Coordinates of C-alpha atoms in Angstrom, one line a residue:
X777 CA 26.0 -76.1 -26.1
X778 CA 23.7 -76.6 -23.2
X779 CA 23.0 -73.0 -21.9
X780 CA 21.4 -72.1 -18.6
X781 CA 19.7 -68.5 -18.1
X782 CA 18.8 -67.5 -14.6
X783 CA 15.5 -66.6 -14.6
X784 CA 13.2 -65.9 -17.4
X785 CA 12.6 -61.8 -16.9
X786 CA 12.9 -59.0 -19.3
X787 CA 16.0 -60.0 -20.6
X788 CA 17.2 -63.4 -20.0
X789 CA 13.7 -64.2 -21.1
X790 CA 14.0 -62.2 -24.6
X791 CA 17.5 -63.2 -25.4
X792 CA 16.3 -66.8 -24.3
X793 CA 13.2 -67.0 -26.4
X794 CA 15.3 -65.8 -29.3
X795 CA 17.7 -68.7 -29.2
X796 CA 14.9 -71.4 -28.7
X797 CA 13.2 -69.7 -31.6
X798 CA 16.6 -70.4 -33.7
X799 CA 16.3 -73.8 -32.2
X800 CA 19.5 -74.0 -29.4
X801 CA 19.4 -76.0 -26.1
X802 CA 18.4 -73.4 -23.8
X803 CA 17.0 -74.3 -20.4
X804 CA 16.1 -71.4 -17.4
X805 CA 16.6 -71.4 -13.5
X806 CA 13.5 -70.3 -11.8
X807 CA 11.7 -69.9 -8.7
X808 CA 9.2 -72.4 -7.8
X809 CA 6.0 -70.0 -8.6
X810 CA 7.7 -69.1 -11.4
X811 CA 7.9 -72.6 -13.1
X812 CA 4.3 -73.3 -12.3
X813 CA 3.3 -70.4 -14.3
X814 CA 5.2 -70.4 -17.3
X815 CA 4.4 -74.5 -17.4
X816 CA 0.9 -73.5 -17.3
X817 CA 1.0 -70.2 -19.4
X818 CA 4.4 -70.2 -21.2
X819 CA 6.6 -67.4 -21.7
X820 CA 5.4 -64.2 -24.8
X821 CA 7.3 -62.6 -26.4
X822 CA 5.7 -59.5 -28.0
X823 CA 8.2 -57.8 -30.3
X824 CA 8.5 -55.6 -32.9
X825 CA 11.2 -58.1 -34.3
X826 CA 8.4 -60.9 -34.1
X827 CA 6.1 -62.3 -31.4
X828 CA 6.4 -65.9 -30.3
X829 CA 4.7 -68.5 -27.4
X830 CA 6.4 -71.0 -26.1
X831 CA 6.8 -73.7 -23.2
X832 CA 10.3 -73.1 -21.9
X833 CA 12.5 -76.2 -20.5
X834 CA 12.8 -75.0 -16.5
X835 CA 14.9 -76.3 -13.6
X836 CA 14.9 -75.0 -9.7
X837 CA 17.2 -75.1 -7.4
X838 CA 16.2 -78.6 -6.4
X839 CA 16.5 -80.3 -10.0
X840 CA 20.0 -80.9 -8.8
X841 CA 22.1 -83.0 -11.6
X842 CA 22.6 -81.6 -14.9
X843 CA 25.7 -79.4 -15.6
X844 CA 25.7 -76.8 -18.4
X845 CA 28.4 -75.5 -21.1
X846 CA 26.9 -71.5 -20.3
X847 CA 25.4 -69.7 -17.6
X848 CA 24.0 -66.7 -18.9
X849 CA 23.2 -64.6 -16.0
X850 CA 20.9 -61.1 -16.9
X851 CA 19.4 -60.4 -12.7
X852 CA 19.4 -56.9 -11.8
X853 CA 23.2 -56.3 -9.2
X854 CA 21.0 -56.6 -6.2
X855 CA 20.2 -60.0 -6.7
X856 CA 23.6 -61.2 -8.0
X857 CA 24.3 -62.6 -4.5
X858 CA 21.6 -65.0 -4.4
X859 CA 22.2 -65.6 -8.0
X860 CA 25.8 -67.0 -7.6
X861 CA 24.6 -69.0 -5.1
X862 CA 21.0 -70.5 -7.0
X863 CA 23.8 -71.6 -10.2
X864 CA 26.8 -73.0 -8.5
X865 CA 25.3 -76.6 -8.3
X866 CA 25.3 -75.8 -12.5
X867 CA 28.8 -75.5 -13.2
X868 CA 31.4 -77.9 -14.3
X869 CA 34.7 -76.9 -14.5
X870 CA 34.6 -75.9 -18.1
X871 CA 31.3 -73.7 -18.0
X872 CA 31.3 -70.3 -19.4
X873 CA 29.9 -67.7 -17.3
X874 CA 28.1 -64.9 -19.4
X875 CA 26.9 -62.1 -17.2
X876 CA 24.4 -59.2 -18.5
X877 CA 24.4 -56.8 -15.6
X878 CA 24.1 -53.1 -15.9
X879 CA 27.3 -52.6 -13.6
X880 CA 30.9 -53.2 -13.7
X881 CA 31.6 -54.3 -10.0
X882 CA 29.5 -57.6 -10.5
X883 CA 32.8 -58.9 -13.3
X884 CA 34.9 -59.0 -9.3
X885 CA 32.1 -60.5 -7.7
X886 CA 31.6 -63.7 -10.5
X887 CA 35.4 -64.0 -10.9
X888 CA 35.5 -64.6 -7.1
X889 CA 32.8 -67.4 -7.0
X890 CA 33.8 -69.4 -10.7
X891 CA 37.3 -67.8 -11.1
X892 CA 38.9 -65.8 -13.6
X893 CA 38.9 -68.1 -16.2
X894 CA 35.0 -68.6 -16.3
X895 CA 33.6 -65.5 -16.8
X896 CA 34.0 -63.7 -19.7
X897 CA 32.5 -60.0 -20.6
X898 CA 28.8 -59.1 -21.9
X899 CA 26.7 -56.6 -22.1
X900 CA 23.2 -55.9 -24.0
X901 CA 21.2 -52.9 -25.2
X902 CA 17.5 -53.6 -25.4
X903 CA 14.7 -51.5 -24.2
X904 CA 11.9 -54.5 -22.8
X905 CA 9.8 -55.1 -20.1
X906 CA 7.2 -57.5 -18.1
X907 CA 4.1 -56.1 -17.9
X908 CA 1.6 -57.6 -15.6
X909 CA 1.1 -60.9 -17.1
X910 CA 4.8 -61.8 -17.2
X911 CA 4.6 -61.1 -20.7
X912 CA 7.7 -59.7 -22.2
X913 CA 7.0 -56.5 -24.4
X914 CA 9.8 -55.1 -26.5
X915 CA 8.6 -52.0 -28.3
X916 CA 11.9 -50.4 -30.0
X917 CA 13.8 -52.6 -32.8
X918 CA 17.2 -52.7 -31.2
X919 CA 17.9 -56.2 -29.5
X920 CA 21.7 -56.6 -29.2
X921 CA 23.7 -58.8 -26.9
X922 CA 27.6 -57.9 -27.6
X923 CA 30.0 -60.4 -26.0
X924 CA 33.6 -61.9 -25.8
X925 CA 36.7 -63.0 -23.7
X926 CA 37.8 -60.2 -21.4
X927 CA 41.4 -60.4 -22.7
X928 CA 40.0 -60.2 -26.2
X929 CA 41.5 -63.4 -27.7
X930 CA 39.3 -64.8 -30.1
X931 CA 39.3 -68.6 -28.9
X932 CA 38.1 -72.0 -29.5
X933 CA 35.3 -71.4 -27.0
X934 CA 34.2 -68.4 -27.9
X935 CA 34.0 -69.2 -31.7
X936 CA 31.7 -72.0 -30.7
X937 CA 29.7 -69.9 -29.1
X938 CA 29.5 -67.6 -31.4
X939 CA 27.9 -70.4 -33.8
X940 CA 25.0 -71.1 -31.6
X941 CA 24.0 -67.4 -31.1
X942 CA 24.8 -66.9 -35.0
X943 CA 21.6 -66.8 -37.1
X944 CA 18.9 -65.9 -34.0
X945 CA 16.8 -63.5 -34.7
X946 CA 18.4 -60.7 -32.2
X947 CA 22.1 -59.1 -32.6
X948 CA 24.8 -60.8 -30.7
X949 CA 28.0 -60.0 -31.6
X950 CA 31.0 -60.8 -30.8
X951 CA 33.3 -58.2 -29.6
X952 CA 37.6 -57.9 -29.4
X953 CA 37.4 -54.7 -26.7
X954 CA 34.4 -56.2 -24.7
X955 CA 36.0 -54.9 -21.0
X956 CA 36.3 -51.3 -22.7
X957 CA 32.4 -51.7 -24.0
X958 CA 31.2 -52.7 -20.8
X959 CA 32.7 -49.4 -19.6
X960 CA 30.9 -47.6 -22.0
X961 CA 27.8 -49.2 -21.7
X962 CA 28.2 -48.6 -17.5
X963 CA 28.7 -44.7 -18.6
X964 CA 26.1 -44.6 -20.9
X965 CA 23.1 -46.5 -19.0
X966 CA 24.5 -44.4 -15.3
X967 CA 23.5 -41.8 -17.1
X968 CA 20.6 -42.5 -18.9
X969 CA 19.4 -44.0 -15.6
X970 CA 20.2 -41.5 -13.5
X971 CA 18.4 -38.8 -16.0
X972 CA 15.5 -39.6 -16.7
X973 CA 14.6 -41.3 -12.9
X974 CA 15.3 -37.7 -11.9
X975 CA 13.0 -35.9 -14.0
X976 CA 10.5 -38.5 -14.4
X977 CA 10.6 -38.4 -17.9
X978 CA 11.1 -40.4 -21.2
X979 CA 14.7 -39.2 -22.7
X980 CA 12.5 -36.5 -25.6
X981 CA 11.2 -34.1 -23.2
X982 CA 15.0 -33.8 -21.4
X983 CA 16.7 -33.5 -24.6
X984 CA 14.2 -30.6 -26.0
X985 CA 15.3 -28.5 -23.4
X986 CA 18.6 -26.6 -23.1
X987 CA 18.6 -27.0 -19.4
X988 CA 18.0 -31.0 -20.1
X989 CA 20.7 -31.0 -22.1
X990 CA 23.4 -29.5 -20.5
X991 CA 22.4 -31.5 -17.3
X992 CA 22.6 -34.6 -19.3
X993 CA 26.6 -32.9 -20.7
X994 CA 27.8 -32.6 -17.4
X995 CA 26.8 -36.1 -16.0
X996 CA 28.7 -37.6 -18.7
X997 CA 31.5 -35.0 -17.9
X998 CA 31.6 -35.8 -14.1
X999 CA 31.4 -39.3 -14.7
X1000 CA 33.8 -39.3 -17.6
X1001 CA 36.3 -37.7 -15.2
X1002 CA 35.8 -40.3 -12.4
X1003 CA 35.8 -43.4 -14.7
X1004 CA 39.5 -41.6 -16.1
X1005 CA 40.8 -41.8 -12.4
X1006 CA 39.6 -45.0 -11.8
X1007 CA 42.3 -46.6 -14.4
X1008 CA 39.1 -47.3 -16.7
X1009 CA 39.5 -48.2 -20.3
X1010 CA 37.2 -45.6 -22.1
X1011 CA 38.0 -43.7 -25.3
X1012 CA 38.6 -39.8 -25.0
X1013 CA 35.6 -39.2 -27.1
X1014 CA 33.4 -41.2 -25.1
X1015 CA 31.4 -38.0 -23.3
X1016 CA 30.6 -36.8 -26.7
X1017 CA 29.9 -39.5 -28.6
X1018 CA 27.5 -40.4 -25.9
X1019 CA 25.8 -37.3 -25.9
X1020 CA 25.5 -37.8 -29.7
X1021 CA 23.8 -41.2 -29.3
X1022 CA 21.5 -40.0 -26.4
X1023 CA 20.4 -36.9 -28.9
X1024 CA 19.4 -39.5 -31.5
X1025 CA 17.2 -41.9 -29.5
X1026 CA 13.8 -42.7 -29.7
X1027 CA 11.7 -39.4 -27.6
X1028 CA 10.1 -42.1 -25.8
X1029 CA 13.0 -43.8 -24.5
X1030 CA 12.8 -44.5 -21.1
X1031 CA 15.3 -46.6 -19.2
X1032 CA 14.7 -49.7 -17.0
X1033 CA 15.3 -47.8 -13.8
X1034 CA 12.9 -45.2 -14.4
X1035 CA 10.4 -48.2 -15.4
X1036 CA 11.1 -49.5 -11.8
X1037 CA 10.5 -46.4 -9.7
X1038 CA 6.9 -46.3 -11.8
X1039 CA 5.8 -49.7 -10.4
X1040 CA 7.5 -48.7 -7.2
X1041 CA 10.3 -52.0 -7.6
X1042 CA 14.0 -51.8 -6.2
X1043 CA 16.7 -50.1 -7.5
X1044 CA 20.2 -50.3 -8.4
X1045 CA 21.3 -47.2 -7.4
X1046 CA 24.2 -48.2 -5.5
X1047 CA 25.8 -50.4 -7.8
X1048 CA 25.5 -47.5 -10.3
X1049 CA 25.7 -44.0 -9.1
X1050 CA 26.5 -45.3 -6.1
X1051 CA 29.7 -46.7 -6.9
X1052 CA 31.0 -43.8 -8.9
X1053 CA 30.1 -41.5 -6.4
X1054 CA 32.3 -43.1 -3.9
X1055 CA 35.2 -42.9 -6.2
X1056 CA 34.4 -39.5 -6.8
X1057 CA 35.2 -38.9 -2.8
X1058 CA 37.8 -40.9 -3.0
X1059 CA 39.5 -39.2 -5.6
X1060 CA 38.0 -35.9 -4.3
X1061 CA 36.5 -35.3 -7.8
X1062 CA 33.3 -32.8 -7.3
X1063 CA 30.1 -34.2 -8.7
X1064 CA 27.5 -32.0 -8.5
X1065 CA 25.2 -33.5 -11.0
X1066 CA 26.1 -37.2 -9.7
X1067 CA 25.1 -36.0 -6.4
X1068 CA 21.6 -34.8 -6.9
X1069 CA 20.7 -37.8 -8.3
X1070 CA 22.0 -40.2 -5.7
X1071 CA 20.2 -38.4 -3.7
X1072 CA 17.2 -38.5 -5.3
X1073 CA 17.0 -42.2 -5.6
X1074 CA 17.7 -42.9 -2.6
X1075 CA 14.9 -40.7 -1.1
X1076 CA 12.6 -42.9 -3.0
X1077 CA 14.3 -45.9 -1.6
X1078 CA 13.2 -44.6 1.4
X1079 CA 9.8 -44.5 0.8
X1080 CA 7.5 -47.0 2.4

């Protein structure tokens, strides 16, 4: 299958690199600046799961022509806009459209521009980023993409998909309940985001303290409660088990949002605090905790 990632950051990049590494056709939608570089330079990988080098196949907006089976798209929800409209000239009528965002309101916003047959679910856990050189550095060993059809049928195109991403060296795996899991992964990274840009800290230091804790208990709460109104999918235990898994990560987790506000980038605080706080109003759920950090980020959006 001919698959098409747009752009070659942190994670389009990674997930990328790992499926030229395995030896797939994988080809990525760039800027102009951006091609020129990576022709020149290439695109790193430095991993803990294995470094590699390597001269990417890249297309622009003007290399119009060539039509591709995938469109994995991995931008951050603020540039999903432009996104839609960089890939359209890409897409036949039988292409797959994979997205990777952090949110849940982008699945409306794809289904919109391709249709609802198109775009299935996805969703990846993987702590990487670029650091000055463009280089991408992944420093903790999880690197898992989980993806499948958002009515959970297990069909012809998915199982070829899943035998081009089977045997890279990264997880992707192929999930039955991938709406519900998207949920859960919008819970968990909300919160995780919305933590640890607040105190300014790696996820260790918030979890050592018993105020860091319960602050982390009754984010997951609030939004648990909100996500429940809002018809979504989650399991009952989710605010627990979530907890659980926040407890046991590495103390120098940090997420990408907190990464952001350190080189003083955009955010996507609207598209996920944002959105569940206006549910929370709508529904007239108090959100105390939710609040506080809305607010926080955007008085740093503020910030010239």
């Amino acid at each position: 299958m001919k698959i098409l990632i747009v752009g070659a950051g942190a994670i389009g990049g990674y997930f990328g690199g790992r499926l030229i590494e395995k030896g797939e056709n994988v080809t990525f939608l760039v800027r102009a600046k951006r091609k020129e570089a990576l022709e020149k330079s290439g695109l790193t990988i430095e991993s803990v799961n294995g470094n590699m080098k390597f001269i990417p196949q890249l297309i622009t907006i003007n290399d119009i022509g060539e039509k591709f089976d995938v469109v994995i798209i991995s931008t951050k929800s603020y540039h999903l806009t432009q996104a839609i409209d960089d890939v359209r000239l890409f897409v036949k009528e039988d292409t797959i459209i994979l997205p990777l965002l952090n949110c849940i309101g982008h699945l409306d916003q794809l289904v919109d521009a391709f249709g609802e047959h198109a775009v299935i679910g996805g969703l990846c856990f993987i702590e990487t980023t670029l650091d000055e050189h463009g280089t991408i550095l992944q420093k903790s060993p999880l690197h898992q993409l989980v993806y499948g059809e958002r009515s959970g049928e297990i069909t012809p195109r998915i199982e070829k998909l899943k035998s081009v991403f089977n045997g890279a060296n990264a997880s992707f795996d192929l999930s039955k309940q991938i709406t519900q899991e998207m949920w859960h992964k919008y819970l968990f990274i909300t919160v995780m985001s919305g933590v640890t840009s607040l105190m300014g800290s790696s996820i260790g230091p918030i979890m050592e303290l018993e105020s860091g804790r319960n602050t982390i208990a009754s984010l997951l709460e609030e939004l648990g409660t909100v996500m429940k109104k809002m018809g979504a999918p989650i399991q009952d235990t989710i605010t627990r088990d979530l907890f659980t898994k926040i407890s046991t990560m590495p103390y120098d987790m940090k997420s990408s949002m907190q990464r952001d506000m350190e080189k003083s980038l955009p955010l996507e605080a609207d598209h996920l605090q944002g959105l569940l706080l206006q549910h929370a109003k709508t529904h007239g759920i108090p959100t105390p905790t939710l609040e506080t950090i809305y607010t926080k980020l955007k008085i740093y959006e503020k910030k010239d």
